[in-house]
mmCIF file of C-alpha atoms and ligand atoms in Angstrom:
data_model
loop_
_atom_site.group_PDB
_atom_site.id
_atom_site.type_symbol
_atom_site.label_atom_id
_atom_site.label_comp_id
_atom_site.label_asym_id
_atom_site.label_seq_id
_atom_site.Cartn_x
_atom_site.Cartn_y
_atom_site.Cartn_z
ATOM 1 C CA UNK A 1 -42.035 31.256 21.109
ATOM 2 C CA UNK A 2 -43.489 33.180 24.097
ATOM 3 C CA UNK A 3 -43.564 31.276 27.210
ATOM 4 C CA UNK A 4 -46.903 29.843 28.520
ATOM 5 C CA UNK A 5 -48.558 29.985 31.809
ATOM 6 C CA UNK A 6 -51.386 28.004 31.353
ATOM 7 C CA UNK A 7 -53.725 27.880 34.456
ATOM 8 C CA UNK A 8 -55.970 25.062 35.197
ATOM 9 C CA UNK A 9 -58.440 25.450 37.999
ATOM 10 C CA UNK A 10 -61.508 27.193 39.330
ATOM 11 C CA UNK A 11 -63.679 30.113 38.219
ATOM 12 C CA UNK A 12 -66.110 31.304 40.823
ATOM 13 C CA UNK A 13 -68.054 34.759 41.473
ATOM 14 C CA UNK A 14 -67.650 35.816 44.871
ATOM 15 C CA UNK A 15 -69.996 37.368 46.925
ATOM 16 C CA UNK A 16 -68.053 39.182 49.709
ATOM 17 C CA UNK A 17 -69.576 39.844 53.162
ATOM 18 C CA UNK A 18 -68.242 42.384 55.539
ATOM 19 C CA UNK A 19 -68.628 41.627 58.617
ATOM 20 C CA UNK A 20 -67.474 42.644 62.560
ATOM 21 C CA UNK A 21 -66.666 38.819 63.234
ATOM 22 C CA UNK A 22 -66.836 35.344 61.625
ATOM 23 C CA UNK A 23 -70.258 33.335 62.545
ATOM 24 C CA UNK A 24 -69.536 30.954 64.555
ATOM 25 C CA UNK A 25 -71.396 27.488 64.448
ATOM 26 C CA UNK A 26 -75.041 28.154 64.279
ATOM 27 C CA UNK A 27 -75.169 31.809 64.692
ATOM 28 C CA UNK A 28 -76.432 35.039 62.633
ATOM 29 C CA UNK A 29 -74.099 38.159 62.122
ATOM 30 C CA UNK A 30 -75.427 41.221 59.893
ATOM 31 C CA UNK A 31 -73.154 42.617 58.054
ATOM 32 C CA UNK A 32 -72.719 43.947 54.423
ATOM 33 C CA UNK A 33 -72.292 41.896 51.239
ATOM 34 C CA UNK A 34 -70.648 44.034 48.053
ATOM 35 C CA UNK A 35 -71.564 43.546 44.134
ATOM 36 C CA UNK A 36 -70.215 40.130 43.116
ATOM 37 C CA UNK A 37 -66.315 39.934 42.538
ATOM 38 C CA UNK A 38 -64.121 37.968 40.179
ATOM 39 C CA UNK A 39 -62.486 34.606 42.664
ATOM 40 C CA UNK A 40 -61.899 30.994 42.363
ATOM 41 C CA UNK A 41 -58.532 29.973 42.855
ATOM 42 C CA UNK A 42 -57.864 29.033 39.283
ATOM 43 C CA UNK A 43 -59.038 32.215 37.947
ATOM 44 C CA UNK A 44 -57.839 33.847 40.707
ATOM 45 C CA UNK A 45 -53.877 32.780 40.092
ATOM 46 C CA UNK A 46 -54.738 33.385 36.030
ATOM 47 C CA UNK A 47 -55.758 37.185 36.710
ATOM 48 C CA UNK A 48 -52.577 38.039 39.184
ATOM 49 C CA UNK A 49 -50.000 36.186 36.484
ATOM 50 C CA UNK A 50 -51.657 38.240 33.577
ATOM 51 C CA UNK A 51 -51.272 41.571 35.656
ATOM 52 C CA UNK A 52 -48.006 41.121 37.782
ATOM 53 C CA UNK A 53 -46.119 38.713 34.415
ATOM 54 C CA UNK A 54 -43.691 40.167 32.011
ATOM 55 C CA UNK A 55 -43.747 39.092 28.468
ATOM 56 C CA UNK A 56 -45.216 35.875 28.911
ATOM 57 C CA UNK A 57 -48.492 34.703 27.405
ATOM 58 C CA UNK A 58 -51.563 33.587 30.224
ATOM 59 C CA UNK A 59 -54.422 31.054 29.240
ATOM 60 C CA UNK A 60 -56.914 29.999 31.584
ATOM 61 C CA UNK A 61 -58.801 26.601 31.193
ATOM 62 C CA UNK A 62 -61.637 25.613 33.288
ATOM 63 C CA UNK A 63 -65.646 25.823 33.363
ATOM 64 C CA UNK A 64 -68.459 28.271 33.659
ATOM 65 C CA UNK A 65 -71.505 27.841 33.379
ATOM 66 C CA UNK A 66 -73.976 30.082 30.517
ATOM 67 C CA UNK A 67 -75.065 32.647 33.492
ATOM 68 C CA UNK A 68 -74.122 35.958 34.558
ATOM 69 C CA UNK A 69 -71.976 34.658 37.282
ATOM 70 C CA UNK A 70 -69.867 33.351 34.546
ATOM 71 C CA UNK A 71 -69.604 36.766 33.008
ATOM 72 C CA UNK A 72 -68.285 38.429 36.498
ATOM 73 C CA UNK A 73 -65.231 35.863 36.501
ATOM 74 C CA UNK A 74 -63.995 35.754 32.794
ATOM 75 C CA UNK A 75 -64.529 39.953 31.885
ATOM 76 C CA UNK A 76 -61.360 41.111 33.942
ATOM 77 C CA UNK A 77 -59.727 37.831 32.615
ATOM 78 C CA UNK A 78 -60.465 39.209 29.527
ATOM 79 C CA UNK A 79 -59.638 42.792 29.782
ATOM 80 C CA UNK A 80 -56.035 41.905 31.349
ATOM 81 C CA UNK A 81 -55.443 39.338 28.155
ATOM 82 C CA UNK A 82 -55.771 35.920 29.188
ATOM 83 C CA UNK A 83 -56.465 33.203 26.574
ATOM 84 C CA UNK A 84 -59.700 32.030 26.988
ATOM 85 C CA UNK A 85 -59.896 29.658 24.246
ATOM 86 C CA UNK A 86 -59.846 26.914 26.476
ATOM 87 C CA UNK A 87 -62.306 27.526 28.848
ATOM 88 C CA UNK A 88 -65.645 25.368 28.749
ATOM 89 C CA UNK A 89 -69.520 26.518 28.982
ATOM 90 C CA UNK A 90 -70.926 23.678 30.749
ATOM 91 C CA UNK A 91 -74.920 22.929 31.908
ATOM 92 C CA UNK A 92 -74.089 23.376 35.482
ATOM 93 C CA UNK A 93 -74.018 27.289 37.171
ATOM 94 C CA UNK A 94 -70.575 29.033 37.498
ATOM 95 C CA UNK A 95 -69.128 28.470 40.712
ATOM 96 C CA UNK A 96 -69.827 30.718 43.765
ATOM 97 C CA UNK A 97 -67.853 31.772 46.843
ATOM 98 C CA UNK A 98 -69.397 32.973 50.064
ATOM 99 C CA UNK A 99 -66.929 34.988 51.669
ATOM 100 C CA UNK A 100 -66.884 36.377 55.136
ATOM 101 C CA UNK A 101 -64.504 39.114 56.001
ATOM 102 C CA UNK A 102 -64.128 40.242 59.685
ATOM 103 C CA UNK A 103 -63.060 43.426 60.677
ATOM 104 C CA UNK A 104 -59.739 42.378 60.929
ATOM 105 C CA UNK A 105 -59.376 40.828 57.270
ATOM 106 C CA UNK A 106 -59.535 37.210 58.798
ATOM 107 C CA UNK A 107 -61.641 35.245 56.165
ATOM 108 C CA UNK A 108 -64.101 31.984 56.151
ATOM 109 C CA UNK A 109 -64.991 30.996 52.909
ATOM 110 C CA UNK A 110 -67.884 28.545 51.926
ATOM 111 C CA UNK A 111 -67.926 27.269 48.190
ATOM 112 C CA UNK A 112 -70.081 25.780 45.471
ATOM 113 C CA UNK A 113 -68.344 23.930 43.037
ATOM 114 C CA UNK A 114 -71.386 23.993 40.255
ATOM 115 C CA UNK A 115 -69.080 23.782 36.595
ATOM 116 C CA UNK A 116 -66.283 23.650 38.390
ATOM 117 C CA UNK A 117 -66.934 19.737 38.758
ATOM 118 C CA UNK A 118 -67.030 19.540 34.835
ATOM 119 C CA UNK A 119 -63.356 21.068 34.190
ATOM 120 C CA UNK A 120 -61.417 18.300 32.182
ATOM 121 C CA UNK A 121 -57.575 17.852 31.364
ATOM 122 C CA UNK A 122 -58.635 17.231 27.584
ATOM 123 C CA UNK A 123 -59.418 20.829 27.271
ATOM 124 C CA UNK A 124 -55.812 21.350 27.090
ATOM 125 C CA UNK A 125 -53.969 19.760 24.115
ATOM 126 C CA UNK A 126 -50.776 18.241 23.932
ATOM 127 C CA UNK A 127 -48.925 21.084 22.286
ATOM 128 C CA UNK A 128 -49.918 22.714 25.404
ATOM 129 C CA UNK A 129 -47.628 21.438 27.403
ATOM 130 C CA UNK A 130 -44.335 21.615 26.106
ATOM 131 C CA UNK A 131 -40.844 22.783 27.460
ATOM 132 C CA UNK A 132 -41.963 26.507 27.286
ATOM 133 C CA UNK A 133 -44.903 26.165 29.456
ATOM 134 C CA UNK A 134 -45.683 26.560 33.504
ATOM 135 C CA UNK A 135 -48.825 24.691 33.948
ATOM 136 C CA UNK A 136 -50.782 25.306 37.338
ATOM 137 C CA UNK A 137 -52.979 23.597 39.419
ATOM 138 C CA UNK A 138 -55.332 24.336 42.121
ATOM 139 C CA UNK A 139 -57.852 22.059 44.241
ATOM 140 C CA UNK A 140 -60.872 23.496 43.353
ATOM 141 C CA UNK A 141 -62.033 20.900 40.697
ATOM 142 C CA UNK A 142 -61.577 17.098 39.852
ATOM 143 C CA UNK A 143 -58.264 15.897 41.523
ATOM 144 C CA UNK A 144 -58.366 13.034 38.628
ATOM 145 C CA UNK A 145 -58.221 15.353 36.069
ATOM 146 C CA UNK A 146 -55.313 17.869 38.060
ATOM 147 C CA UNK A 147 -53.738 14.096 37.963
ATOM 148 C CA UNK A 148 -54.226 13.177 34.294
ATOM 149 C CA UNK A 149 -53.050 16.346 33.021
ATOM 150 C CA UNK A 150 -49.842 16.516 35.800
ATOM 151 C CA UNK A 151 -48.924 13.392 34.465
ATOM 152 C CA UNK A 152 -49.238 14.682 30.714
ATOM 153 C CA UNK A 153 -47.512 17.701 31.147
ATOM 154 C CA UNK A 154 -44.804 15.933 32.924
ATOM 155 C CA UNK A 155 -44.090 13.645 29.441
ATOM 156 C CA UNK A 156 -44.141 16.234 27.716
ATOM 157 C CA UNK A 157 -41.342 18.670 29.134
ATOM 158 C CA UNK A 158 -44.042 21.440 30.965
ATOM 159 C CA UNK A 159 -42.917 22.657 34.077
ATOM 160 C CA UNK A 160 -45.744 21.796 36.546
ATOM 161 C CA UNK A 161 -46.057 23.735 39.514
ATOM 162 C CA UNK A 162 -49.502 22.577 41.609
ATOM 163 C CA UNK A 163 -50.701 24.524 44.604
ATOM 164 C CA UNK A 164 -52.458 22.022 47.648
ATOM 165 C CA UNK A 165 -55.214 24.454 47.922
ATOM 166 C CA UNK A 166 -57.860 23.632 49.340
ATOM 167 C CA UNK A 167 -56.107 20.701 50.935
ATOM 168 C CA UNK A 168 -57.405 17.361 49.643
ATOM 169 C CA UNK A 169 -56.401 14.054 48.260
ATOM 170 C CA UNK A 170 -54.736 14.331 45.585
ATOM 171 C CA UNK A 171 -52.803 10.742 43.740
ATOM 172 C CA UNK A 172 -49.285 10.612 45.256
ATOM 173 C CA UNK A 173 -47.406 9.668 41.842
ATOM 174 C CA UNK A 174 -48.719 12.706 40.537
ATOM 175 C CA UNK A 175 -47.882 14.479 43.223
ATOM 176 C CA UNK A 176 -44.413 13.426 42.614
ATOM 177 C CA UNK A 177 -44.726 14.101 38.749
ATOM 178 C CA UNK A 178 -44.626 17.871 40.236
ATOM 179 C CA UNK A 179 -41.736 20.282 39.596
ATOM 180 C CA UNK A 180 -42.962 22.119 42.490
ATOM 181 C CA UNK A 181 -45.428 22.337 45.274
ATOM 182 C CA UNK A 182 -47.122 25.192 46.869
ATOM 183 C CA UNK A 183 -48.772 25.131 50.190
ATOM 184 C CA UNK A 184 -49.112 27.509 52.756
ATOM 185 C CA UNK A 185 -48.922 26.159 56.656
ATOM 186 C CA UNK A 186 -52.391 24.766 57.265
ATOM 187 C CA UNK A 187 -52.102 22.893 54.048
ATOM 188 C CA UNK A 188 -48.517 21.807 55.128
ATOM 189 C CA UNK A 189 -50.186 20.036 57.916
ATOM 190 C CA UNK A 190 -52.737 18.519 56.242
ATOM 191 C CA UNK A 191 -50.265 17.044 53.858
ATOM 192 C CA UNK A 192 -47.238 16.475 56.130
ATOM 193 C CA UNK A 193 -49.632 14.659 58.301
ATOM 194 C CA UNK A 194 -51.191 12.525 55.313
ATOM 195 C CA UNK A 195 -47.538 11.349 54.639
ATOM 196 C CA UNK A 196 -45.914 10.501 57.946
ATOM 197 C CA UNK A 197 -43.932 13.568 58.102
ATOM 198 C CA UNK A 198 -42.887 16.994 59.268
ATOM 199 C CA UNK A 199 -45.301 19.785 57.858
ATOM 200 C CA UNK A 200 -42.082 22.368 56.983
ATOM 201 C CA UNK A 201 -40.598 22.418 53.507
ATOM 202 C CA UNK A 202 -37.498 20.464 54.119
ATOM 203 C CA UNK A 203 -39.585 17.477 55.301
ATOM 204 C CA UNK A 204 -42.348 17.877 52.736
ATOM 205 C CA UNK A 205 -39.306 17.846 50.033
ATOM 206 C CA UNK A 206 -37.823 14.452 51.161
ATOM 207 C CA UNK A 207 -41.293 12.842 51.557
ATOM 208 C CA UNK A 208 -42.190 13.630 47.736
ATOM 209 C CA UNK A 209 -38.595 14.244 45.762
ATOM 210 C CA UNK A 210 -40.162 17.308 44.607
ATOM 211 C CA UNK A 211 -39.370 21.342 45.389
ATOM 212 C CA UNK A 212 -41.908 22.221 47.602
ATOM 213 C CA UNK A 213 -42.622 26.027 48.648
ATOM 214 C CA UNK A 214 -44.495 26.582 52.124
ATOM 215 C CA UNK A 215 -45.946 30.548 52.350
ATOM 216 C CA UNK A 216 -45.515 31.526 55.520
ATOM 217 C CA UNK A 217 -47.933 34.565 55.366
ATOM 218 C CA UNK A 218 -46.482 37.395 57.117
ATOM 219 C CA UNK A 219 -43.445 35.484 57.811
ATOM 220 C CA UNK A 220 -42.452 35.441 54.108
ATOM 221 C CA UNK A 221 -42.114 31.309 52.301
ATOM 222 C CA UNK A 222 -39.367 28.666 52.257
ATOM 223 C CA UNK A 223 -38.690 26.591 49.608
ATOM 224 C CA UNK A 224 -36.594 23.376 49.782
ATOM 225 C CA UNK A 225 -35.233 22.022 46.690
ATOM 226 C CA UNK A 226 -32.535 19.893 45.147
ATOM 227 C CA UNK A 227 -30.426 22.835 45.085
ATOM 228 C CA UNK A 228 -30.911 23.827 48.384
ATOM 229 C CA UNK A 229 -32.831 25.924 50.615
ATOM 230 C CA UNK A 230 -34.374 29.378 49.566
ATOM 231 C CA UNK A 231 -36.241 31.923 51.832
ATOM 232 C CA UNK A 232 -37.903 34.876 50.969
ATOM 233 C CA UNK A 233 -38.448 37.939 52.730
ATOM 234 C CA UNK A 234 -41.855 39.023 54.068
ATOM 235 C CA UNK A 235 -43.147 42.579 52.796
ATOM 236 C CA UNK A 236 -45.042 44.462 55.699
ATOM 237 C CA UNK A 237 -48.637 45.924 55.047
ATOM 238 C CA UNK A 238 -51.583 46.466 57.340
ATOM 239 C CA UNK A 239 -53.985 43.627 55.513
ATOM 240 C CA UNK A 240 -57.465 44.663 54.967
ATOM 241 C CA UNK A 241 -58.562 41.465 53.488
ATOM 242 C CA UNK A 242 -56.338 38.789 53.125
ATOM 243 C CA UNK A 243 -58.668 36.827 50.460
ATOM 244 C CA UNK A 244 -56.674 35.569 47.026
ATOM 245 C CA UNK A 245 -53.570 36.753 48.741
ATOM 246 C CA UNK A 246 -52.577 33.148 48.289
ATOM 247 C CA UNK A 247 -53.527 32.466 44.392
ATOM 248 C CA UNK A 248 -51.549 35.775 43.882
ATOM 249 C CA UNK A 249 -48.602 34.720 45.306
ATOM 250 C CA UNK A 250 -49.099 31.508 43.314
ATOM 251 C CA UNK A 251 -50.122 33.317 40.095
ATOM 252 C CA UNK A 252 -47.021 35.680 40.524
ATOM 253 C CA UNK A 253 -44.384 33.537 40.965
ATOM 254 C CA UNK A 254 -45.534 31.122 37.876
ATOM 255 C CA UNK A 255 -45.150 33.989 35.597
ATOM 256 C CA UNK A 256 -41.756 34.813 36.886
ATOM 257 C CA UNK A 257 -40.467 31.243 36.616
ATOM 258 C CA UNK A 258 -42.064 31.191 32.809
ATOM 259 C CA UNK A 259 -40.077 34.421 32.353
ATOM 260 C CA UNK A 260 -36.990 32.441 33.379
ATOM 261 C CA UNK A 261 -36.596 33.887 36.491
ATOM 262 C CA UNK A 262 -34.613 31.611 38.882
ATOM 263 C CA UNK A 263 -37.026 30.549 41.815
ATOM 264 C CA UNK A 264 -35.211 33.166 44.149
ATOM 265 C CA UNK A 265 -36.180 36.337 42.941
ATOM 266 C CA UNK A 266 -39.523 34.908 41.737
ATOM 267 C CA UNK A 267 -40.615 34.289 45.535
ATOM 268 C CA UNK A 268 -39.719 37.783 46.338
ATOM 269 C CA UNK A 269 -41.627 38.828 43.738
ATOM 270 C CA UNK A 270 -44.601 36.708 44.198
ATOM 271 C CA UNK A 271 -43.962 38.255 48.234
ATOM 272 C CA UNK A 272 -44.315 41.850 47.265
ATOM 273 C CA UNK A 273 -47.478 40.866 44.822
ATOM 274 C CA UNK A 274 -49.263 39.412 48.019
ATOM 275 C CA UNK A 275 -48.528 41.969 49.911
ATOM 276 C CA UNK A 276 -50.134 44.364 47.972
ATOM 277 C CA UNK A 277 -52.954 42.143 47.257
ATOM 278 C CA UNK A 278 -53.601 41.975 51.246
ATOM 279 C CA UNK A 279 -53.933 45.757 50.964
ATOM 280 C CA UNK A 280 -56.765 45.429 49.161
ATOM 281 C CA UNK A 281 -60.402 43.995 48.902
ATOM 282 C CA UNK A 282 -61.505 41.421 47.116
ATOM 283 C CA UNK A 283 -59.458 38.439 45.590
ATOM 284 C CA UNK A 284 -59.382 38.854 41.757
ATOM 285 C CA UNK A 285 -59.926 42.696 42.014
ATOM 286 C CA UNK A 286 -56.802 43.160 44.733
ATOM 287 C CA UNK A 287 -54.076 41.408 41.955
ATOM 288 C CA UNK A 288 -51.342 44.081 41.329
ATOM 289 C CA UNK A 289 -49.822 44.982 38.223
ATOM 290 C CA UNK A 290 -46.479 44.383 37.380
ATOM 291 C CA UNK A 291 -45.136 47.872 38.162
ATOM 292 C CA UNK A 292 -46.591 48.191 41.788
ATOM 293 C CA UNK A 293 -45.131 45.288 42.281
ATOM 294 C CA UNK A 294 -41.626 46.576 40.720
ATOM 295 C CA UNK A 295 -42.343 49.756 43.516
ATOM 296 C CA UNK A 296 -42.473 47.337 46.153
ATOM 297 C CA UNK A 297 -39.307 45.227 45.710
ATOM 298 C CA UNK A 298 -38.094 48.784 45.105
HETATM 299 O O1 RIB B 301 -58.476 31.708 47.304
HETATM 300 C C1 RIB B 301 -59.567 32.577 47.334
HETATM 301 C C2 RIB B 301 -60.699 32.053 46.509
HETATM 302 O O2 RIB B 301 -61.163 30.854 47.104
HETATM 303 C C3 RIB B 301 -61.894 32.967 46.447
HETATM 304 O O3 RIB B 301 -61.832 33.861 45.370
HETATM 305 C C4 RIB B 301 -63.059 31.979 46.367
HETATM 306 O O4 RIB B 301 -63.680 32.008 45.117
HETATM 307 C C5 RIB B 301 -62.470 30.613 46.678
HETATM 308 O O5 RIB B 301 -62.378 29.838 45.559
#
């Protein structure tokens, strides 16, 4: 049987501004905003698996709501091949992202959760999540049901691989029902503080009993696991907007580990995807396919 990544998480439209510098608290910058873009991190991690994967199948569940919003999320889902079967129209509007970029790609990001709240862990089944699937998780809607269906998936032989983003509560148990963890540094903090420990990889690793992965941005990512430590190389780009640069790294490496890639050379490849992704704008619309992302390890 193919292997699965099955993605469950956030759909959102996102409407990008362009601006020379973040607003700070209380003020007004004018700027640009662009035509609405394909985001949420769910989505997001779906869209860069289904471009940068090789040979494995992609299904997305989640919620939209019945509006055009909903339609500027799921068509490039569609058009690179992800299942949507499991994906729910709910009576709430599709998710939206407000998202500043500055002129040097920093980002703030303001979101509204609208059907995101109404994504369930019963719209994936049991057969689901056997030994030939990589579920993933995101923070972007009910942590109860990320924990319901973590705990599922972990009974039934999935590999679960959950990424802290945006950092919130999130059931310890099922945090250590994960195969592995992804967080970049801010999240490690958040998290490392949460738990009474160091917010590097090593630490995080002990704490939970669980693989954990901490990007490091330009600095590349470390993972510490039971069988050892692994680092990964950064790749070096100028970044024009840095926005889904995360999911993609996310969305990259769970297709390499359902391709049976050891986690090694899926980090580098999930690297190079990122990189490329920060040479571009947008989140959803900067994923690379899987042979730019062949020229970069190259
Ligand atoms: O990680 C980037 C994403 O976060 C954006 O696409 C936005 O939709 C928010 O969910």
């Amino acid at each position: 049987m193919t292997p699965l990544v099955l993605v469950f998480g956030s759909a959102a439209a996102d409407l990008v501004f362009r601006l020379p510098h973040l607003p700070r608290a209380g003020e007004t910058v004018l700027g640009e905003a662009g035509p609405m873009l394909p985001g949420g991190k769910g989505a997001n991690q779906a869209l860069a698996a289904a471009r940068g994967g090789q040979g494995v199948a992609i299904a997305f569940a989640g919620a939209v709501g019945a509006d055009p919003a909903a339609e500027v999320v799921t068509a490039p889902l569609r058009v690179a091949g992800v299942d949507l079967t499991r994906l729910r129209v709910v009576d709430r509007p599709t998710g939206l992202a407000a998202v500043c970029v500055d002129a040097q790609g920093a980002n703030q990001i303001a979101v509204s959760t609208g059907a995101n709240a109404l994504a369930r862990a019963d719209q994936v089944g049991d057969a689901d999540l056997g030994p030939g699937t990589v579920l993933l998780l995101q923070m972007e809607v009910p942590a109860a049901e990320n924990a319901a269906l973590i705990l599922r998936a972990r009974a039934r032989g999935a590999r679960v691989v959950m990424n802290l983003a945006p950092a919130a509560p999130m059931e310890v148990a099922a945090l250590r029902a994960l195969d592995l963890l992804v967080v970049n540094e801010p999240e490690a903090a958040w998290l490392g503080a949460g738990l009474g420990c160091h917010p590097d990889a090593a630490a995080l690793h002990r704490a939970l009993g669980i693989d954990v992965v901490v990007t490091l941005a330009e600095r590349g990512a470390v993972a510490a696991t039971r069988q050892g430590v692994v680092t990964a190389s950064p790749f070096v780009v100028t970044p024009v907007d840095t926005v889904g640069a995360g999911d993609c790294w996310c969305g990259v490496l769970a297709a390499g580990l359902a391709a049976g890639m050891p986690l090694a050379p899926a980090m580098a490849r999930a690297n190079a995807a990122a990189a490329i992704a920060c040479t571009r704008q947008g989140a959803g619309t900067a994923m690379p396919t899987a042979a730019e992302i062949a020229a970069m390890l190259a």
